[in-house]
């Protein structure tokens, strides 16, 4: 586990709780000391961690913000290039590009657990963070069936449900349900912050609408800026909807269109079903496209799929 913050630390706890052997690296000696105090195997020596990974043919998980990826990938290329590799970053296309630059695509399968809190650091970790959460496992054209199955099994061991998706489609969806809400939350916080009485009156609506604005600014910037290609059209659509609501309110005194359309969409979310994907055999012809289509339709994986050649 490379990175022992909220997600990496939670993943380390969850994987250990599932009976896996897990060891980790963090550049912060304080985080390493805290992990060791809690009984986990951690080091601040990156080469030591990667050397162990190479010796044991371990699955390496990148659990650091985007700006830190190139340095880690450089060390992986030099020390553990044959290890299976995944990540937990909230953007997939940008990570795919970085991994490709270092010649590590062959063993890489992107991942993104859709879970988190506004807190950060090792102490914020929780072994139950991923329970019932969607965990995207990429099915891009280069993806190897065996590595994909390893990454999927890790997610399942952490009690998540797996959503297969192509990286570009993940990023478009993440812009709408994660990155755009971050920018809207920051906007709400800024507007309310200009009126002291607003803070005095703030209750559930403000708290829920601005929760993610408490996230570390550098982490929010990293994910939004890395996904700018997909975030820009989502932001434009959001501005267009608000502009139309403003114009309608000024002209007619009504915001009915936006409120009713938004309410209907939220009700569809509440009743949205996630059919289980059970028939695909990983490694057969067209398995990636088949899984991508199933994920696109809302399907999820709740138990390991058979792998060609491993059915017995």
Short mmCIF file of C-alpha atoms in Angstrom, two decimals:
data_model
loop_
_atom_site.label_atom_id
_atom_site.label_comp_id
_atom_site.label_asym_id
_atom_site.label_seq_id
_atom_site.Cartn_x
_atom_site.Cartn_y
_atom_site.Cartn_z
CA UNK A 1 0.00 0.00 0.00
CA UNK A 2 1.71 3.18 -1.19
CA UNK A 3 0.11 5.98 0.81
CA UNK A 4 -1.49 5.64 4.24
CA UNK A 5 -3.99 8.49 4.25
CA UNK A 6 -7.75 8.13 4.57
CA UNK A 7 -8.22 5.77 1.62
CA UNK A 8 -4.90 3.94 1.79
CA UNK A 9 -5.13 3.58 5.55
CA UNK A 10 -8.71 2.34 5.36
CA UNK A 11 -7.77 -0.10 2.61
CA UNK A 12 -4.84 -1.39 4.66
CA UNK A 13 -7.15 -2.00 7.61
CA UNK A 14 -9.85 -3.62 5.46
CA UNK A 15 -7.42 -5.88 3.61
CA UNK A 16 -5.80 -7.01 6.85
CA UNK A 17 -9.23 -7.61 8.33
CA UNK A 18 -10.02 -9.87 5.36
CA UNK A 19 -6.98 -11.99 6.17
CA UNK A 20 -4.60 -10.57 3.59
CA UNK A 21 -0.92 -9.96 4.22
CA UNK A 22 -0.50 -6.22 3.74
CA UNK A 23 2.38 -3.82 4.22
CA UNK A 24 2.61 -0.16 3.40
CA UNK A 25 4.68 2.91 2.73
CA UNK A 26 4.17 6.56 3.58
CA UNK A 27 6.66 9.41 3.24
CA UNK A 28 5.49 10.88 6.55
CA UNK A 29 7.28 9.36 9.53
CA UNK A 30 4.34 10.43 11.72
CA UNK A 31 1.87 8.41 9.64
CA UNK A 32 4.20 5.39 9.63
CA UNK A 33 4.62 5.62 13.40
CA UNK A 34 0.86 5.83 13.86
CA UNK A 35 0.29 2.81 11.61
CA UNK A 36 2.92 0.81 13.50
CA UNK A 37 1.39 1.83 16.82
CA UNK A 38 -1.90 0.37 15.58
CA UNK A 39 -0.16 -2.90 14.75
CA UNK A 40 0.37 -2.53 11.00
CA UNK A 41 3.48 -3.20 8.94
CA UNK A 42 4.62 0.17 7.54
CA UNK A 43 7.79 1.94 6.49
CA UNK A 44 8.90 5.35 5.28
CA UNK A 45 11.48 3.67 3.00
CA UNK A 46 9.93 3.41 -0.47
CA UNK A 47 12.63 1.21 -1.96
CA UNK A 48 12.32 -1.20 0.96
CA UNK A 49 8.55 -1.48 0.45
CA UNK A 50 8.87 -1.97 -3.30
CA UNK A 51 11.69 -4.50 -2.89
CA UNK A 52 9.42 -6.58 -0.65
CA UNK A 53 6.62 -6.23 -3.17
CA UNK A 54 8.86 -7.49 -5.96
CA UNK A 55 10.08 -10.43 -3.89
CA UNK A 56 6.53 -11.50 -3.05
CA UNK A 57 4.95 -10.64 -6.41
CA UNK A 58 2.53 -8.43 -4.51
CA UNK A 59 -0.33 -6.34 -5.83
CA UNK A 60 0.78 -2.70 -5.45
CA UNK A 61 -1.88 -0.11 -4.66
CA UNK A 62 -1.20 3.55 -5.45
CA UNK A 63 -3.03 5.56 -2.77
CA UNK A 64 -1.52 9.02 -3.19
CA UNK A 65 -2.77 12.25 -4.81
CA UNK A 66 -2.15 12.76 -8.53
CA UNK A 67 0.89 15.06 -8.12
CA UNK A 68 2.77 12.32 -6.24
CA UNK A 69 2.21 9.60 -8.84
CA UNK A 70 5.20 10.23 -11.16
CA UNK A 71 7.74 9.80 -8.37
CA UNK A 72 6.17 6.54 -7.21
CA UNK A 73 5.82 5.19 -10.75
CA UNK A 74 9.47 5.97 -11.43
CA UNK A 75 10.50 3.88 -8.41
CA UNK A 76 8.11 1.07 -9.33
CA UNK A 77 9.55 0.92 -12.84
CA UNK A 78 13.05 0.56 -11.39
CA UNK A 79 12.31 -1.77 -8.47
CA UNK A 80 9.07 -3.72 -9.03
CA UNK A 81 8.07 -3.47 -12.71
CA UNK A 82 6.60 -6.98 -12.79
CA UNK A 83 4.10 -6.47 -9.97
CA UNK A 84 0.39 -6.11 -10.58
CA UNK A 85 -0.57 -2.48 -10.09
CA UNK A 86 -3.76 -0.60 -9.27
CA UNK A 87 -4.77 2.74 -7.77
CA UNK A 88 -7.57 4.37 -5.79
CA UNK A 89 -7.44 7.80 -7.43
CA UNK A 90 -10.66 9.66 -8.22
CA UNK A 91 -9.68 10.21 -11.86
CA UNK A 92 -8.76 7.41 -14.21
CA UNK A 93 -7.73 8.90 -17.56
CA UNK A 94 -4.95 11.02 -16.10
CA UNK A 95 -3.62 8.08 -14.08
CA UNK A 96 -3.73 5.88 -17.18
CA UNK A 97 -1.62 8.45 -19.03
CA UNK A 98 0.95 8.63 -16.23
CA UNK A 99 1.25 4.85 -15.94
CA UNK A 100 1.72 4.63 -19.71
CA UNK A 101 4.56 7.15 -19.61
CA UNK A 102 6.50 4.82 -17.32
CA UNK A 103 5.82 1.70 -19.39
CA UNK A 104 3.75 -0.03 -16.71
CA UNK A 105 0.39 -0.40 -18.47
CA UNK A 106 0.75 -4.14 -19.01
CA UNK A 107 0.21 -4.89 -15.31
CA UNK A 108 -2.04 -1.94 -14.44
CA UNK A 109 -5.77 -1.93 -13.77
CA UNK A 110 -7.28 1.34 -12.59
CA UNK A 111 -9.53 1.42 -9.55
CA UNK A 112 -11.61 3.93 -7.62
CA UNK A 113 -13.56 3.14 -4.45
CA UNK A 114 -16.44 5.62 -4.26
CA UNK A 115 -16.07 6.23 -0.55
CA UNK A 116 -14.52 8.83 1.71
CA UNK A 117 -15.03 11.51 4.30
CA UNK A 118 -13.99 15.13 4.68
CA UNK A 119 -11.19 14.01 7.01
CA UNK A 120 -7.71 12.89 6.02
CA UNK A 121 -4.67 11.07 7.34
CA UNK A 122 -4.04 7.69 8.91
CA UNK A 123 -6.14 8.45 11.98
CA UNK A 124 -9.21 9.03 9.78
CA UNK A 125 -9.04 5.50 8.35
CA UNK A 126 -11.83 3.00 8.88
CA UNK A 127 -11.85 -0.67 7.90
CA UNK A 128 -15.59 -0.44 7.18
CA UNK A 129 -15.26 2.56 4.85
CA UNK A 130 -15.80 0.50 1.69
CA UNK A 131 -18.64 -1.73 2.94
CA UNK A 132 -21.39 -1.62 0.33
CA UNK A 133 -19.63 1.13 -1.63
CA UNK A 134 -19.23 1.03 -5.43
CA UNK A 135 -15.62 0.36 -6.42
CA UNK A 136 -14.82 1.03 -10.06
CA UNK A 137 -12.41 -1.45 -11.65
CA UNK A 138 -11.36 -0.35 -15.13
CA UNK A 139 -11.89 -2.48 -18.23
CA UNK A 140 -9.78 -0.51 -20.69
CA UNK A 141 -8.49 -2.20 -23.83
CA UNK A 142 -5.06 -3.05 -22.38
CA UNK A 143 -6.36 -4.67 -19.19
CA UNK A 144 -5.04 -8.15 -18.37
CA UNK A 145 -7.63 -10.66 -17.17
CA UNK A 146 -5.53 -12.03 -14.31
CA UNK A 147 -4.62 -8.59 -12.95
CA UNK A 148 -8.21 -7.45 -13.32
CA UNK A 149 -9.35 -10.41 -11.24
CA UNK A 150 -6.76 -9.63 -8.55
CA UNK A 151 -7.95 -6.05 -8.26
CA UNK A 152 -11.59 -7.10 -8.26
CA UNK A 153 -10.96 -9.64 -5.50
CA UNK A 154 -9.29 -6.96 -3.38
CA UNK A 155 -12.35 -4.75 -3.72
CA UNK A 156 -14.66 -7.65 -2.86
CA UNK A 157 -12.51 -8.57 0.14
CA UNK A 158 -13.02 -5.01 1.37
CA UNK A 159 -16.78 -5.65 1.10
CA UNK A 160 -17.33 -3.24 -1.77
CA UNK A 161 -19.41 -3.90 -4.88
CA UNK A 162 -17.45 -3.74 -8.13
CA UNK A 163 -18.55 -1.56 -11.03
CA UNK A 164 -16.68 -2.30 -14.29
CA UNK A 165 -16.13 0.81 -16.42
CA UNK A 166 -13.83 2.29 -19.02
CA UNK A 167 -11.62 5.08 -17.71
CA UNK A 168 -13.11 7.82 -19.89
CA UNK A 169 -16.66 6.86 -18.94
CA UNK A 170 -15.71 6.76 -15.27
CA UNK A 171 -14.26 10.26 -15.48
CA UNK A 172 -17.39 11.68 -17.12
CA UNK A 173 -19.57 10.14 -14.41
CA UNK A 174 -17.20 11.19 -11.60
CA UNK A 175 -17.29 14.78 -12.86
CA UNK A 176 -21.07 14.79 -12.36
CA UNK A 177 -21.36 12.98 -9.03
CA UNK A 178 -18.11 13.92 -7.28
CA UNK A 179 -16.08 16.76 -8.75
CA UNK A 180 -18.97 19.09 -9.64
CA UNK A 181 -20.52 18.65 -6.15
CA UNK A 182 -17.18 19.68 -4.66
CA UNK A 183 -17.23 22.94 -6.63
CA UNK A 184 -20.88 23.57 -5.77
CA UNK A 185 -20.14 22.91 -2.09
CA UNK A 186 -17.29 25.42 -2.16
CA UNK A 187 -19.61 27.93 -3.82
CA UNK A 188 -22.31 27.51 -1.18
CA UNK A 189 -19.76 27.90 1.59
CA UNK A 190 -18.33 31.08 0.06
CA UNK A 191 -21.78 32.67 -0.37
CA UNK A 192 -22.88 31.86 3.17
CA UNK A 193 -19.52 32.96 4.56
CA UNK A 194 -20.21 36.51 3.43
CA UNK A 195 -23.19 36.80 5.80
CA UNK A 196 -22.47 36.06 9.50
CA UNK A 197 -26.17 35.58 10.18
CA UNK A 198 -26.23 32.79 7.62
CA UNK A 199 -23.71 30.80 9.65
CA UNK A 200 -25.78 31.43 12.77
CA UNK A 201 -28.89 30.03 11.07
CA UNK A 202 -27.18 27.19 9.19
CA UNK A 203 -28.60 23.73 9.82
CA UNK A 204 -29.10 20.50 7.88
CA UNK A 205 -29.37 21.84 4.35
CA UNK A 206 -26.19 23.88 4.65
CA UNK A 207 -24.34 21.12 6.49
CA UNK A 208 -25.24 18.46 3.91
CA UNK A 209 -24.71 20.74 0.94
CA UNK A 210 -21.25 21.86 2.05
CA UNK A 211 -19.91 18.71 3.75
CA UNK A 212 -17.24 18.04 1.13
CA UNK A 213 -16.05 21.66 1.28
CA UNK A 214 -14.30 20.59 4.49
CA UNK A 215 -11.99 18.36 2.41
CA UNK A 216 -8.33 19.33 2.15
CA UNK A 217 -8.11 21.98 -0.62
CA UNK A 218 -5.02 20.44 -2.22
CA UNK A 219 -6.82 17.10 -2.65
CA UNK A 220 -9.91 18.76 -4.16
CA UNK A 221 -7.77 20.78 -6.55
CA UNK A 222 -5.80 17.70 -7.60
CA UNK A 223 -8.85 15.66 -8.57
CA UNK A 224 -10.79 18.49 -10.20
CA UNK A 225 -7.85 19.80 -12.21
CA UNK A 226 -6.78 16.31 -13.29
CA UNK A 227 -10.30 15.75 -14.66
CA UNK A 228 -10.74 19.17 -16.25
CA UNK A 229 -11.62 17.76 -19.67
CA UNK A 230 -14.72 16.04 -18.24
CA UNK A 231 -15.44 18.55 -15.48
CA UNK A 232 -15.70 21.59 -17.77
CA UNK A 233 -18.80 20.39 -19.68
CA UNK A 234 -20.47 19.31 -16.42
CA UNK A 235 -19.72 22.71 -14.92
CA UNK A 236 -21.06 24.43 -18.02
CA UNK A 237 -24.28 22.42 -17.77
CA UNK A 238 -24.64 23.30 -14.09
CA UNK A 239 -24.12 27.00 -14.79
CA UNK A 240 -26.63 26.81 -17.64
CA UNK A 241 -29.28 25.25 -15.38
CA UNK A 242 -28.73 27.85 -12.67
CA UNK A 243 -28.73 30.68 -15.20
CA UNK A 244 -32.01 29.47 -16.65
CA UNK A 245 -33.48 29.24 -13.14
CA UNK A 246 -32.30 32.78 -12.40
CA UNK A 247 -33.84 34.12 -15.58
CA UNK A 248 -37.13 32.29 -14.99
CA UNK A 249 -37.27 33.51 -11.38
CA UNK A 250 -36.71 37.08 -12.53
CA UNK A 251 -39.29 36.84 -15.32
CA UNK A 252 -42.05 34.78 -13.69
CA UNK A 253 -41.20 34.47 -9.99
CA UNK A 254 -40.88 30.68 -10.34
CA UNK A 255 -38.07 28.11 -10.08
CA UNK A 256 -40.45 25.20 -10.72
CA UNK A 257 -38.61 23.77 -13.73
CA UNK A 258 -35.31 23.25 -11.94
CA UNK A 259 -36.87 22.12 -8.65
CA UNK A 260 -39.24 19.61 -10.23
CA UNK A 261 -36.69 18.23 -12.67
CA UNK A 262 -34.11 17.89 -9.92
CA UNK A 263 -36.58 16.22 -7.57
CA UNK A 264 -37.57 13.71 -10.26
CA UNK A 265 -33.92 12.86 -10.93
CA UNK A 266 -33.26 12.36 -7.21
CA UNK A 267 -36.25 10.03 -6.94
CA UNK A 268 -34.89 7.99 -9.85
CA UNK A 269 -31.63 7.66 -7.95
CA UNK A 270 -33.44 6.43 -4.83
CA UNK A 271 -35.16 3.69 -6.81
CA UNK A 272 -32.20 2.83 -9.06
CA UNK A 273 -31.54 -0.90 -9.13
CA UNK A 274 -28.08 -2.42 -9.50
CA UNK A 275 -28.46 -5.77 -11.26
CA UNK A 276 -25.75 -8.28 -10.46
CA UNK A 277 -23.28 -9.22 -13.19
CA UNK A 278 -22.83 -12.99 -13.07
CA UNK A 279 -22.52 -14.43 -16.57
CA UNK A 280 -19.28 -12.92 -17.92
CA UNK A 281 -16.20 -15.13 -17.98
CA UNK A 282 -13.12 -12.94 -17.61
CA UNK A 283 -10.57 -13.50 -20.35
CA UNK A 284 -12.95 -14.71 -23.06
CA UNK A 285 -13.41 -12.86 -26.34
CA UNK A 286 -14.93 -9.42 -25.83
CA UNK A 287 -15.03 -9.75 -22.02
CA UNK A 288 -13.91 -6.14 -21.45
CA UNK A 289 -16.59 -4.69 -23.73
CA UNK A 290 -19.20 -6.97 -22.18
CA UNK A 291 -18.34 -5.81 -18.67
CA UNK A 292 -18.18 -2.16 -19.72
CA UNK A 293 -21.68 -2.42 -21.21
CA UNK A 294 -23.00 -4.11 -18.07
CA UNK A 295 -21.45 -1.44 -15.85
CA UNK A 296 -22.78 1.31 -18.09
CA UNK A 297 -26.27 -0.10 -17.53
CA UNK A 298 -25.84 0.02 -13.76
CA UNK A 299 -24.68 -3.55 -13.17
CA UNK A 300 -22.39 -4.50 -10.29
CA UNK A 301 -20.27 -7.49 -9.31
CA UNK A 302 -20.87 -8.88 -5.82
CA UNK A 303 -18.82 -12.07 -6.05
CA UNK A 304 -15.79 -13.14 -8.07
CA UNK A 305 -16.40 -13.90 -11.73
CA UNK A 306 -14.89 -17.03 -13.34
CA UNK A 307 -11.62 -16.51 -15.21
CA UNK A 308 -10.84 -18.38 -18.42
CA UNK A 309 -8.58 -21.29 -17.58
CA UNK A 310 -9.27 -21.02 -13.84
CA UNK A 311 -12.83 -22.33 -13.65
CA UNK A 312 -11.78 -25.36 -11.67
#
